[in-house]
mmCIF file of C-alpha atoms in Angstrom:
data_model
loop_
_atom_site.group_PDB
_atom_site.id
_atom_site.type_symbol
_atom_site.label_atom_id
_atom_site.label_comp_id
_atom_site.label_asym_id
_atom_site.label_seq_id
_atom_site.Cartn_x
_atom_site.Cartn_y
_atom_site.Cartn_z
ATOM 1 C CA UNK A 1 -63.938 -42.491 -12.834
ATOM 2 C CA UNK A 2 -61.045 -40.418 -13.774
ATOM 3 C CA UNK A 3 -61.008 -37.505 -15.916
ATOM 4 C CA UNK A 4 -58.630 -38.062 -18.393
ATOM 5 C CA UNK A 5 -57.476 -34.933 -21.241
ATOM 6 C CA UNK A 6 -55.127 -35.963 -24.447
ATOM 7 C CA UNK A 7 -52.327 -33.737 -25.737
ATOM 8 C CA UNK A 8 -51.689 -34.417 -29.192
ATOM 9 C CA UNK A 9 -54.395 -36.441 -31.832
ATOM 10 C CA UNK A 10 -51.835 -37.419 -33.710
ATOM 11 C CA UNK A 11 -51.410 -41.509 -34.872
ATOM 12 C CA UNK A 12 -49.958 -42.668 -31.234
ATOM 13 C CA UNK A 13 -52.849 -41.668 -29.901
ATOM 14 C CA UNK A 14 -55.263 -43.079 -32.108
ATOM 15 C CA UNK A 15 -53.848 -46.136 -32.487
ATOM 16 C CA UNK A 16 -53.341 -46.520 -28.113
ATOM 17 C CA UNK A 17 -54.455 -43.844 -26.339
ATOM 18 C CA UNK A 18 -58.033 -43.333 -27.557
ATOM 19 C CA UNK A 19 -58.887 -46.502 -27.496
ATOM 20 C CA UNK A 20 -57.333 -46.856 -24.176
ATOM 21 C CA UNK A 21 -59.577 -44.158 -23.004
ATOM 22 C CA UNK A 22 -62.408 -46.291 -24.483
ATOM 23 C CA UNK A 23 -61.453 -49.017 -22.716
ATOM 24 C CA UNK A 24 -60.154 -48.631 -19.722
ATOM 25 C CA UNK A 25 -62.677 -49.401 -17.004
ATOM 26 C CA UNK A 26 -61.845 -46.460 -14.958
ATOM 27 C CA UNK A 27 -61.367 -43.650 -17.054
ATOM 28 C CA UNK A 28 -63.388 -41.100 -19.051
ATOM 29 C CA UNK A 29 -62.137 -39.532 -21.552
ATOM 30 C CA UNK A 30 -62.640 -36.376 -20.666
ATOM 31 C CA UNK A 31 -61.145 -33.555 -23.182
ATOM 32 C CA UNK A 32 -58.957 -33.527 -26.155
ATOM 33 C CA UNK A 33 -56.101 -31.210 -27.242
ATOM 34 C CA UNK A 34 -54.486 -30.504 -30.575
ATOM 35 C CA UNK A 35 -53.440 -27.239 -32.872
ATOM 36 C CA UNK A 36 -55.294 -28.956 -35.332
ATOM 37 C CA UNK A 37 -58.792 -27.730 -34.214
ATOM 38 C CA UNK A 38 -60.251 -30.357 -37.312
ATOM 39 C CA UNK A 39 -58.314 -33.161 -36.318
ATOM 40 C CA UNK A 40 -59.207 -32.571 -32.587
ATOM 41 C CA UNK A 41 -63.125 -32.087 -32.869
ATOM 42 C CA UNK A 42 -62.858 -35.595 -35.185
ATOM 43 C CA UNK A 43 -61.188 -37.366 -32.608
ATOM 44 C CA UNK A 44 -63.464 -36.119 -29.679
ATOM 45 C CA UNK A 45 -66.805 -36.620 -31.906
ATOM 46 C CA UNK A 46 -65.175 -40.311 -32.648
ATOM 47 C CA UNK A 47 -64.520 -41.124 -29.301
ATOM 48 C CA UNK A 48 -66.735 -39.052 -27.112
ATOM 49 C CA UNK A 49 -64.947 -36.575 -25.799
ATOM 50 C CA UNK A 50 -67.132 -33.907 -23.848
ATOM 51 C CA UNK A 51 -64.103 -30.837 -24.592
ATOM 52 C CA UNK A 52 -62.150 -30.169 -27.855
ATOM 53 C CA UNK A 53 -58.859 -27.233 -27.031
ATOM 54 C CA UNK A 54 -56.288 -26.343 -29.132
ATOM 55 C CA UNK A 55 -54.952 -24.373 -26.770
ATOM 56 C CA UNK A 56 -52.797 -26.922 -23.515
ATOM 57 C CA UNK A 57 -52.780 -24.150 -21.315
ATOM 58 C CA UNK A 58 -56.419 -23.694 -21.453
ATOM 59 C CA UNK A 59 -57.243 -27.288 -20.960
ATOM 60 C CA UNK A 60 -55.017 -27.622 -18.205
ATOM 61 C CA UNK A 61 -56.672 -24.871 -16.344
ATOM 62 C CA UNK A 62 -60.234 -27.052 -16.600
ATOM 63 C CA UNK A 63 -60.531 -27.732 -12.660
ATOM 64 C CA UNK A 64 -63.086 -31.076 -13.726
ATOM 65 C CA UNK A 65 -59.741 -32.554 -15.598
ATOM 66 C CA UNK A 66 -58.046 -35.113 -13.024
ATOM 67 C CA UNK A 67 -55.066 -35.598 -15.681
ATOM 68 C CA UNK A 68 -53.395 -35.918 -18.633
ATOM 69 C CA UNK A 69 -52.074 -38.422 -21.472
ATOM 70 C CA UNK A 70 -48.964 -37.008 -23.128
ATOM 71 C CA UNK A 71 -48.601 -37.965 -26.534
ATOM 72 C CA UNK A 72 -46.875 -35.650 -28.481
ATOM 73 C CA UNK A 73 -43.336 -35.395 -30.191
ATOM 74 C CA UNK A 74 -40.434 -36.680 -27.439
ATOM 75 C CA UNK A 75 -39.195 -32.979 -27.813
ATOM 76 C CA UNK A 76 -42.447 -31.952 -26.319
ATOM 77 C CA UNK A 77 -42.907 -34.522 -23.312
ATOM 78 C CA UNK A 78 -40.758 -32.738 -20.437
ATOM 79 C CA UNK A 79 -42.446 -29.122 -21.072
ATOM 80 C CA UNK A 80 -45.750 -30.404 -21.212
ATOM 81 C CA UNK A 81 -45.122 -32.465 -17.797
ATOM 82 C CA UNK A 82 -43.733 -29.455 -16.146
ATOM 83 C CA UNK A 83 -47.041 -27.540 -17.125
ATOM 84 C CA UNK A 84 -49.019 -30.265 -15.810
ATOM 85 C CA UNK A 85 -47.404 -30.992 -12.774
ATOM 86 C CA UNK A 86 -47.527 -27.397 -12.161
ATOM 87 C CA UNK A 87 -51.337 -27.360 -12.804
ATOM 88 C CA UNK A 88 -52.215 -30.031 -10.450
ATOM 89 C CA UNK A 89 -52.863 -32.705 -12.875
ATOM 90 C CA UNK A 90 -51.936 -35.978 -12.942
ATOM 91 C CA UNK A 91 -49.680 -37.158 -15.612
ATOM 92 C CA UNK A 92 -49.319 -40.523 -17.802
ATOM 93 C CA UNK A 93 -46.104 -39.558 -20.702
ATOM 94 C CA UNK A 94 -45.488 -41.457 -23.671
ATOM 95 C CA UNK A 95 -42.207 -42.900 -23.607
ATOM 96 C CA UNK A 96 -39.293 -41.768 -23.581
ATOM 97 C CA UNK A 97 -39.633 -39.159 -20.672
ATOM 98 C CA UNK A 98 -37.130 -37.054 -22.424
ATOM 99 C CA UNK A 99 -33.537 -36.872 -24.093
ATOM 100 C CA UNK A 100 -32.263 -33.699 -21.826
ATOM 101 C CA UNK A 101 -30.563 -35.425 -18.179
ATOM 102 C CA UNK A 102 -31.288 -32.062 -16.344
ATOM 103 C CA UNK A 103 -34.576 -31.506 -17.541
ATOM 104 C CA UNK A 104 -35.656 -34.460 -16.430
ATOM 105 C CA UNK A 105 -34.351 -34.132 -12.903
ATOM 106 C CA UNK A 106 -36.048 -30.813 -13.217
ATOM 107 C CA UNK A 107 -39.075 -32.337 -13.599
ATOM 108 C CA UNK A 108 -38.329 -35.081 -10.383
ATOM 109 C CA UNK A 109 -38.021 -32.587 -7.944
ATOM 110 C CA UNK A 110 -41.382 -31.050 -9.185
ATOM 111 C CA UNK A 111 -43.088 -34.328 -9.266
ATOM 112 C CA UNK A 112 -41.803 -35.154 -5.813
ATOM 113 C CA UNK A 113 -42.822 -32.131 -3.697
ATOM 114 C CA UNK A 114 -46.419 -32.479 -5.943
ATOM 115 C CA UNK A 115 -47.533 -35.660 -4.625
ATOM 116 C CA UNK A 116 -49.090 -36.357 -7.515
ATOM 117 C CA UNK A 117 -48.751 -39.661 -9.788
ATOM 118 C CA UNK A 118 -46.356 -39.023 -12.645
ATOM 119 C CA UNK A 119 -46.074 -42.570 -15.197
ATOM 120 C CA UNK A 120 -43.667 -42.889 -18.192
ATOM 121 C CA UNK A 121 -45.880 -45.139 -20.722
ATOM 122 C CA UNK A 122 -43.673 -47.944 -21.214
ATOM 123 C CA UNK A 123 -46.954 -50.435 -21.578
ATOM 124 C CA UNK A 124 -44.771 -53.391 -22.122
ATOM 125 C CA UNK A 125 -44.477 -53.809 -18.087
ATOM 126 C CA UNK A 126 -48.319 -54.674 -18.360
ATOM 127 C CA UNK A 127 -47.924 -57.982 -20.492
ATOM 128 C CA UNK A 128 -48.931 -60.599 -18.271
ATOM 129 C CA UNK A 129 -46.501 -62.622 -20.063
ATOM 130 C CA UNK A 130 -43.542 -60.371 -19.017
ATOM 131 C CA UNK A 131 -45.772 -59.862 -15.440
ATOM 132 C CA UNK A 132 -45.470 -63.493 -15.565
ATOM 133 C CA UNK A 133 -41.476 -63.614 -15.693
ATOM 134 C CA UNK A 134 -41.126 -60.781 -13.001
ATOM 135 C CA UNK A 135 -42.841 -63.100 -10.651
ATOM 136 C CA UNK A 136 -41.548 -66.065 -11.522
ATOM 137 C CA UNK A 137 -37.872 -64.216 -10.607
ATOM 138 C CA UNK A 138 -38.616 -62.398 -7.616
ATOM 139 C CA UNK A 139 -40.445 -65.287 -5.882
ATOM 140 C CA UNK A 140 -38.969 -68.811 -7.156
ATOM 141 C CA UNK A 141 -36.243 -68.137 -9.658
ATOM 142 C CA UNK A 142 -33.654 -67.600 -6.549
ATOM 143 C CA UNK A 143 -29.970 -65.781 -7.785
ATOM 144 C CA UNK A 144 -29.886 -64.161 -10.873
ATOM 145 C CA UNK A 145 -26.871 -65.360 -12.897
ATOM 146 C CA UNK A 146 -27.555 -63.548 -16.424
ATOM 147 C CA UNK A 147 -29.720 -61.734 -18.443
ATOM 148 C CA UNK A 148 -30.022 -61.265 -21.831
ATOM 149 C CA UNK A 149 -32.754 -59.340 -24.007
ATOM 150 C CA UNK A 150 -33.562 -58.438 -28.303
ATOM 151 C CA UNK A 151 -35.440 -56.194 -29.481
ATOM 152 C CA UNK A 152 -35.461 -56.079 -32.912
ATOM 153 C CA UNK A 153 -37.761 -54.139 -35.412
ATOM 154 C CA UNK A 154 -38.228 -55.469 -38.484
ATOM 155 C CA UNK A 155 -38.135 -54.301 -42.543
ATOM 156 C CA UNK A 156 -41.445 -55.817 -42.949
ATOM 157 C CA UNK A 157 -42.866 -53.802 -39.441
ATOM 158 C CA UNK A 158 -44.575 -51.537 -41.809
ATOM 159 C CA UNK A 159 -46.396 -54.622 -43.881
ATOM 160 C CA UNK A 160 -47.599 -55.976 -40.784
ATOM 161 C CA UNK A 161 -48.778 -52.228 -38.827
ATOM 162 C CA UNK A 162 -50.624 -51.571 -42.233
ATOM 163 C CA UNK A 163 -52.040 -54.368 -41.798
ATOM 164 C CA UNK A 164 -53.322 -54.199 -38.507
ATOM 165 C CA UNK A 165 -53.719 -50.476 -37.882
ATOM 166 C CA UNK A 166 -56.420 -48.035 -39.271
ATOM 167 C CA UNK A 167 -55.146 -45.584 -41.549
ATOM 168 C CA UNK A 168 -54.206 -41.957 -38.965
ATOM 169 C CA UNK A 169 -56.537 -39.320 -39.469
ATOM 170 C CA UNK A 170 -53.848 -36.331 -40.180
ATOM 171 C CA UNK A 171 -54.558 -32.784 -39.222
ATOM 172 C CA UNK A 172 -52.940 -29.381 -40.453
ATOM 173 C CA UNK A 173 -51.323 -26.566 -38.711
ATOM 174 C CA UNK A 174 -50.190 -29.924 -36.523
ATOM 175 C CA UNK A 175 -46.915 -28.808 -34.165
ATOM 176 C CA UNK A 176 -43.628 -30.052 -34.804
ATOM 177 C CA UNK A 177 -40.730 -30.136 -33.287
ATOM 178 C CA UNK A 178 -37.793 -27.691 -34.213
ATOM 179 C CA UNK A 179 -35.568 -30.325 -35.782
ATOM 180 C CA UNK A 180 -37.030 -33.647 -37.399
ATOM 181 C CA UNK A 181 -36.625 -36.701 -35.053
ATOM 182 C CA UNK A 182 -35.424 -38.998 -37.830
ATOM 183 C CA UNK A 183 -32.633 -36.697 -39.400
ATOM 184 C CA UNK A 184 -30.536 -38.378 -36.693
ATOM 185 C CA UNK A 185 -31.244 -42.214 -36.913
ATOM 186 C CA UNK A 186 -28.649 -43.482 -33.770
ATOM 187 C CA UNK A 187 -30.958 -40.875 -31.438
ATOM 188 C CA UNK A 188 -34.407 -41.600 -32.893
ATOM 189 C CA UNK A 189 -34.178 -45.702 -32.847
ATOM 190 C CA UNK A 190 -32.251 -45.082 -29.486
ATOM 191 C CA UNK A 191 -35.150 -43.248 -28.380
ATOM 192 C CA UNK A 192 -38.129 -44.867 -30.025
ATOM 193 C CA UNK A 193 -36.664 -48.784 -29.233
ATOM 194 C CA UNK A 194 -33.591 -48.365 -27.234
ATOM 195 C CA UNK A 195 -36.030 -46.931 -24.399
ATOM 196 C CA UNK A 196 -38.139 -50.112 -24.122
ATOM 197 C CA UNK A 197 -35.383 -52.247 -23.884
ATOM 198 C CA UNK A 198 -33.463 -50.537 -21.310
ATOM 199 C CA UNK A 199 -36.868 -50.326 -19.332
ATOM 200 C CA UNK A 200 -37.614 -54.222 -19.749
ATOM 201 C CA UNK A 201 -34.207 -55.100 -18.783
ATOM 202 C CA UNK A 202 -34.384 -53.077 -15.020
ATOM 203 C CA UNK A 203 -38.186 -54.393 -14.614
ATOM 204 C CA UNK A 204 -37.030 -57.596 -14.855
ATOM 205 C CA UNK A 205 -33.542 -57.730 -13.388
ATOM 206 C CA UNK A 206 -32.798 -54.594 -11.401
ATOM 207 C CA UNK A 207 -30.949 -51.544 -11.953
ATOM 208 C CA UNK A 208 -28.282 -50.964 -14.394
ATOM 209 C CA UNK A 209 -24.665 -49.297 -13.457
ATOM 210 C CA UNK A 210 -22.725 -49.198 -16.289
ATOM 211 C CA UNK A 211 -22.543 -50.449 -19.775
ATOM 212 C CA UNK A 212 -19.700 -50.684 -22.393
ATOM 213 C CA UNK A 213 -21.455 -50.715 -26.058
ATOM 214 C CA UNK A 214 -20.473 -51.550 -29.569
ATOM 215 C CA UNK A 215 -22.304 -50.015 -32.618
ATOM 216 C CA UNK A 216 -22.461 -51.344 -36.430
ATOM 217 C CA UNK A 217 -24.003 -49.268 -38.972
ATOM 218 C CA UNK A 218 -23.909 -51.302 -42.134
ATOM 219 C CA UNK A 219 -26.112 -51.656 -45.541
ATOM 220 C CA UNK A 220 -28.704 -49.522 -43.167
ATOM 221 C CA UNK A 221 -28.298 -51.332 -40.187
ATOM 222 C CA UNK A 222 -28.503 -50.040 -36.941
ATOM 223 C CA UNK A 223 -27.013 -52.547 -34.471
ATOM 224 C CA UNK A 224 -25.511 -51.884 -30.892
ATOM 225 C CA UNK A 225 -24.514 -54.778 -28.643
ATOM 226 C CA UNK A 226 -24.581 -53.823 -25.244
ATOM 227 C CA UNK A 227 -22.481 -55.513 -21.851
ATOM 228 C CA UNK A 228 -24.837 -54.045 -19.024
ATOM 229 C CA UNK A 229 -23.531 -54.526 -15.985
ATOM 230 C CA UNK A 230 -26.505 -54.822 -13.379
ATOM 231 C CA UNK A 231 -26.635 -54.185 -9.636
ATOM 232 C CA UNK A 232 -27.589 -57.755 -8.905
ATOM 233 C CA UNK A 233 -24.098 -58.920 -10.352
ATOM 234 C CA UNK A 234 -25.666 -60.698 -13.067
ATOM 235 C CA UNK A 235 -24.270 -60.929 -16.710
ATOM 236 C CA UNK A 236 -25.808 -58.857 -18.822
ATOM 237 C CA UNK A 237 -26.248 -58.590 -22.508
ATOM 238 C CA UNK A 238 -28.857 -56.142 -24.559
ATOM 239 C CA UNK A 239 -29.202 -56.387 -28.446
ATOM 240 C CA UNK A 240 -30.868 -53.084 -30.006
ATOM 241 C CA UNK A 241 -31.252 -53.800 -33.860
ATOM 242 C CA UNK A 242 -32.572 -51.819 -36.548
ATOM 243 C CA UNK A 243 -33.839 -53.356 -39.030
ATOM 244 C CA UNK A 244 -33.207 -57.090 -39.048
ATOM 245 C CA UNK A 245 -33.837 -58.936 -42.577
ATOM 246 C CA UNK A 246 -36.942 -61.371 -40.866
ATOM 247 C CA UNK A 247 -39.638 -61.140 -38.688
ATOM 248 C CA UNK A 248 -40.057 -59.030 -35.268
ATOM 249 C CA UNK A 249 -37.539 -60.581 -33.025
ATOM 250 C CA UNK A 250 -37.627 -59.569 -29.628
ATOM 251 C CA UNK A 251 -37.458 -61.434 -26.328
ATOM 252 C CA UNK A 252 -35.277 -62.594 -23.518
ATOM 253 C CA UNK A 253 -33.581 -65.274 -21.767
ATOM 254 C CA UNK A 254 -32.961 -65.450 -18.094
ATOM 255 C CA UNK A 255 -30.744 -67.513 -16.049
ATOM 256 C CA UNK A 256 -30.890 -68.488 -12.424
ATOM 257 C CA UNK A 257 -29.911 -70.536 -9.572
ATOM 258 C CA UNK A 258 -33.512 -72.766 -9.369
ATOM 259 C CA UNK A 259 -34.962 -71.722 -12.643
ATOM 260 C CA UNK A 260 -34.328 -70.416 -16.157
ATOM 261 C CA UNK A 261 -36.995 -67.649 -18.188
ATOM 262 C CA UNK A 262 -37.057 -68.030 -21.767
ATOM 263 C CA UNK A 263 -39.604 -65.042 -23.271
ATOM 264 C CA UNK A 264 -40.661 -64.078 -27.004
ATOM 265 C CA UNK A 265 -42.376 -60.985 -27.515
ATOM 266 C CA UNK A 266 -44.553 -59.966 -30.811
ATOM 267 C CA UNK A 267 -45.254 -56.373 -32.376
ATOM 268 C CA UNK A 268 -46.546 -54.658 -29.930
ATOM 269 C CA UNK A 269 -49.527 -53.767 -32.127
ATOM 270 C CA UNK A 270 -50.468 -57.428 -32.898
ATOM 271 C CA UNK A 271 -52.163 -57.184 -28.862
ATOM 272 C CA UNK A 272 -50.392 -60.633 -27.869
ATOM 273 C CA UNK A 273 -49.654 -61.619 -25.024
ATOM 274 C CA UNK A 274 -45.230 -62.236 -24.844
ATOM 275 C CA UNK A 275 -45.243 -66.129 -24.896
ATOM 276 C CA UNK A 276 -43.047 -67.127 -21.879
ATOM 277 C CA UNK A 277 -41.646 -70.141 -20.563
ATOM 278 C CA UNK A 278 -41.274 -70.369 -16.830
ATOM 279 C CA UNK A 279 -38.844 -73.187 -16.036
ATOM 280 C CA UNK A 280 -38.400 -74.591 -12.414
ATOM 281 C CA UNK A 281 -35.601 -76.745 -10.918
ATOM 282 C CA UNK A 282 -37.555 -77.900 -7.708
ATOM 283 C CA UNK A 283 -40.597 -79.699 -9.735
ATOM 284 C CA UNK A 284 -38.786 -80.078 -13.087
ATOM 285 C CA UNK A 285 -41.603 -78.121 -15.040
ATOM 286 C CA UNK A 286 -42.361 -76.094 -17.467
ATOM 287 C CA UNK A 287 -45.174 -73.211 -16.957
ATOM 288 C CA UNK A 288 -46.793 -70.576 -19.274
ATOM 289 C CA UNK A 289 -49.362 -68.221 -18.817
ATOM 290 C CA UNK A 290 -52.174 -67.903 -21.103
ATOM 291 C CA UNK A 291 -53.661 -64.548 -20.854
ATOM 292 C CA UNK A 292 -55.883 -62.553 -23.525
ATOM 293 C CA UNK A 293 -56.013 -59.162 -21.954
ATOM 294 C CA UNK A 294 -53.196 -57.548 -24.274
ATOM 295 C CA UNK A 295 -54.342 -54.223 -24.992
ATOM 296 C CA UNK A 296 -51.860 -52.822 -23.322
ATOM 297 C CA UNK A 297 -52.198 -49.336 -23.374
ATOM 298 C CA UNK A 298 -55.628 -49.933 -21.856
ATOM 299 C CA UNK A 299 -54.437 -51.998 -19.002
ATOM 300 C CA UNK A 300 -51.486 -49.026 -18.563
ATOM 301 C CA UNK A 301 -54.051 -46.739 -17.977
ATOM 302 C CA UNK A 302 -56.138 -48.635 -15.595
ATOM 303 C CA UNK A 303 -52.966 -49.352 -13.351
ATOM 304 C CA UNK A 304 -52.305 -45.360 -13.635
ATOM 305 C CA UNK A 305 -56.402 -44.793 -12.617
ATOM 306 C CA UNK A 306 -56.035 -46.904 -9.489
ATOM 307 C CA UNK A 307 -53.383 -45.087 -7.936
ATOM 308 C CA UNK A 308 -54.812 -41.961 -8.235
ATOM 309 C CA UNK A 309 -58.859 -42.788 -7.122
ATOM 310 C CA UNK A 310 -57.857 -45.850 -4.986
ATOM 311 C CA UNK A 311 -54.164 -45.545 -3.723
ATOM 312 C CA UNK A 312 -52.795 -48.411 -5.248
ATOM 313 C CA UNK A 313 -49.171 -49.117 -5.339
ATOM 314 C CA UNK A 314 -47.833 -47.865 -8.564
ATOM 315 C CA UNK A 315 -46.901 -50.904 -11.465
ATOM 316 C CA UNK A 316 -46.255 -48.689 -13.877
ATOM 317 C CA UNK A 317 -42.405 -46.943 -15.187
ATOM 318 C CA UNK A 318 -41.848 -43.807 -12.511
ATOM 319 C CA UNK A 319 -40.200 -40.465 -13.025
ATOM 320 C CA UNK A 320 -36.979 -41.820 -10.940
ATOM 321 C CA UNK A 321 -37.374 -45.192 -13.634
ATOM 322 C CA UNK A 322 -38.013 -43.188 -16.954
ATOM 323 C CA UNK A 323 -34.797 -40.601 -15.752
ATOM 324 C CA UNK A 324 -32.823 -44.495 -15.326
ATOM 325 C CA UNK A 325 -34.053 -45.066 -18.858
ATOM 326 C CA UNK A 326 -32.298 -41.174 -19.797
ATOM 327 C CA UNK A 327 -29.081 -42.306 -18.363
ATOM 328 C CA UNK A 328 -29.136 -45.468 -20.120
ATOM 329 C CA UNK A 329 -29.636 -44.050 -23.307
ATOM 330 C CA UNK A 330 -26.981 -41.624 -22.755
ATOM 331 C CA UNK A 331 -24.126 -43.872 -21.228
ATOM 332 C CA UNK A 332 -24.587 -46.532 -23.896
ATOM 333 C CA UNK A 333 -24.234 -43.447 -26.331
ATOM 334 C CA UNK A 334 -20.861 -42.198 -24.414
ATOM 335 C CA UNK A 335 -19.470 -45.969 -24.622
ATOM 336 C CA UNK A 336 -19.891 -45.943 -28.692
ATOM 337 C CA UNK A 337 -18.618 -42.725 -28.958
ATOM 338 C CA UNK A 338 -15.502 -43.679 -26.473
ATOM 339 C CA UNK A 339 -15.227 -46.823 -26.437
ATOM 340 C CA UNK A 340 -14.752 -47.202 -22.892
ATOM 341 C CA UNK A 341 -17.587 -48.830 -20.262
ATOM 342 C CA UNK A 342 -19.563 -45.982 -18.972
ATOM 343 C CA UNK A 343 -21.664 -45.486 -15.410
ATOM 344 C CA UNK A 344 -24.816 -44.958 -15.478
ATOM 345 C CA UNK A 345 -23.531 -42.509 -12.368
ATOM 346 C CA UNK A 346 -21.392 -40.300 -14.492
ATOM 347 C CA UNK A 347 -23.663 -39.149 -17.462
ATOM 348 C CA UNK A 348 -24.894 -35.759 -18.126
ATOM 349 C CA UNK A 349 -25.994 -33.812 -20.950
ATOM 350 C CA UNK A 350 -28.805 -34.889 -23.754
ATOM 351 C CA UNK A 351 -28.842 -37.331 -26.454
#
């Protein structure tokens, strides 16, 4: 089993993490951490928890911790890493890695001469509806000839998450970031949606060199169209938009030589399975995986458990993938501002 510590008690965590912990066949959750000593000895009496800090440092100095969940604030998620890294511990960070470029390579050239297993926690890549597509394209699809993916949060998100989720347990003397994440709404749905997309579009069809993008803010609308220009010479077309006047609509289509992908994906915290339509030119059918295992988070954590105690090849988003996701975020930023197509290559900087 691996010993697994939490940073941060706060409603990502006990609406995924937690109950990842919980679930996860591998894992014990070992030790908690907040600066909200109430909130902290709740959540470790509620899930079992042997150790309740509110002090990181002190936690990461427990020699029985194997490693640690990161979910904090996005401004907190590089520092923390370094500290951990730099502790010997094993780290699994919410998404996005970070916002700062050169913080984040930083943190790469720590992570590589560690040895240790370093995940970004973009849980979407364990779907086995999305699993479902990668295989379908690496193994029978044949030449990619375009890609195109939505993901679209919704005005009625909150309706449904109320519906679904517990009400968060909130702590005082909690730590916040220096600046609030949502005084800048381009940066914070960039972050918080524009990540996932970006990292769904290289999972499933490669790495990403440039992108020109186009942004519309209207009547509180948030929408960026984005040509991506992949390494694979496919078309490419992203849609971020936030938020549409319907459902959740988020999914993708996928075009190639013997097959075509056609994908929709729910909330993530309805725990469904993406349905996805696998269709293949050389026996003219259609095929679909039906798969119930959707707690995603849990599965995420499992993958990250069997590289460390069995060597397993990693599944999960690494550093060099969650620093791709950085450069996205930032060249599809440069291209609104500019107007010009941007490389991926070129970028520096933060959002």
């Amino acid at each position: 089993m691996l010993n697994v510590g939490i940073l941060g008690c706060g409603p990502i965590s006990q609406f995924a993490h937690l109950e990842a912990c919980q679930k996860a066949r591998n894992v014990r959750l070992y030790s908690v951490c907040d600066t909200a000593r109430e909130l902290a000895e709740k959540m470790a009496h509620f899930y079992g928890a042997d150790k309740v800090y509110t002090n990181y440092d002190e936690m990461l100095e427990d020699k029985d911790l194997d490693a640690v969940i990161i979910a904090t604030s996005d401004a907190f998620h590089i520092p923390a890493a370094i500290k951990a890294i730099e502790s010997d511990k094993h780290v699994l960070v919410e998404k996005p890695l970070g916002a700062d470029l050169q913080e984040a390579l930083t943190l790469e050239k720590l992570v590589s001469k560690s040895g240790l297993t370093f995940q970004v926690g973009h849980m979407k890549r364990f779907d086995a509806g999305i699993v479902s597509a990668k295989n379908f394209i690496d193994n029978e699809m044949g030449g990619m000839v375009a890609f195109k993916a939505w993901y679209c949060d919704s005005t009625h998100r909150y309706d449904q998450t109320d519906s679904t989720q517990p009400v968060p347990v909130l702590g005082k003397n909690t730590t916040k970031p220096t600046r609030n994440p949502k005084e800048n709404l381009r940066r914070y749905f960039m972050m918080a949606h524009g990540s996932h997309l970006l990292d769904t579009a290289r999972f499933l069809a490669g790495r990403i060199n440039s992108v020109q993008a186009h942004l519309v803010e209207k009547n509180g609308m948030y929408n960026w169209f984005v040509d991506t220009g992949f390494e694979n010479g496919a078309n490419g077309h992203l849609d971020l938009t936030v938020a549409v006047r319907m459902d959740w609509h988020e999914g993708f289509h996928i075009y190639g030589e013997q097959g075509s992908v056609l994908a929709k994906t729910y909330n993530p915290w309805y725990f469904k399975v993406s349905e996805v339509q696998c269709f293949s030119e050389k026996d003219g059918q259609y095929r679909q995986v039906l798969d119930n295992k959707a707690h995603f988070f849990a599965l995420q954590l499992e993958s990250f458990a069997e590289c460390i105690l069995n060597g397993a090849p990693q599944k999960g988003t690494n550093i060099k993938e969650g620093i791709e996701s950085i450069k996205g975020m930032l060249a599809i930023d440069r291209s609104v501002k500019t107007g010009k197509r941007i490389s991926l290559d070129e970028v520096t900087g933060a959002l």
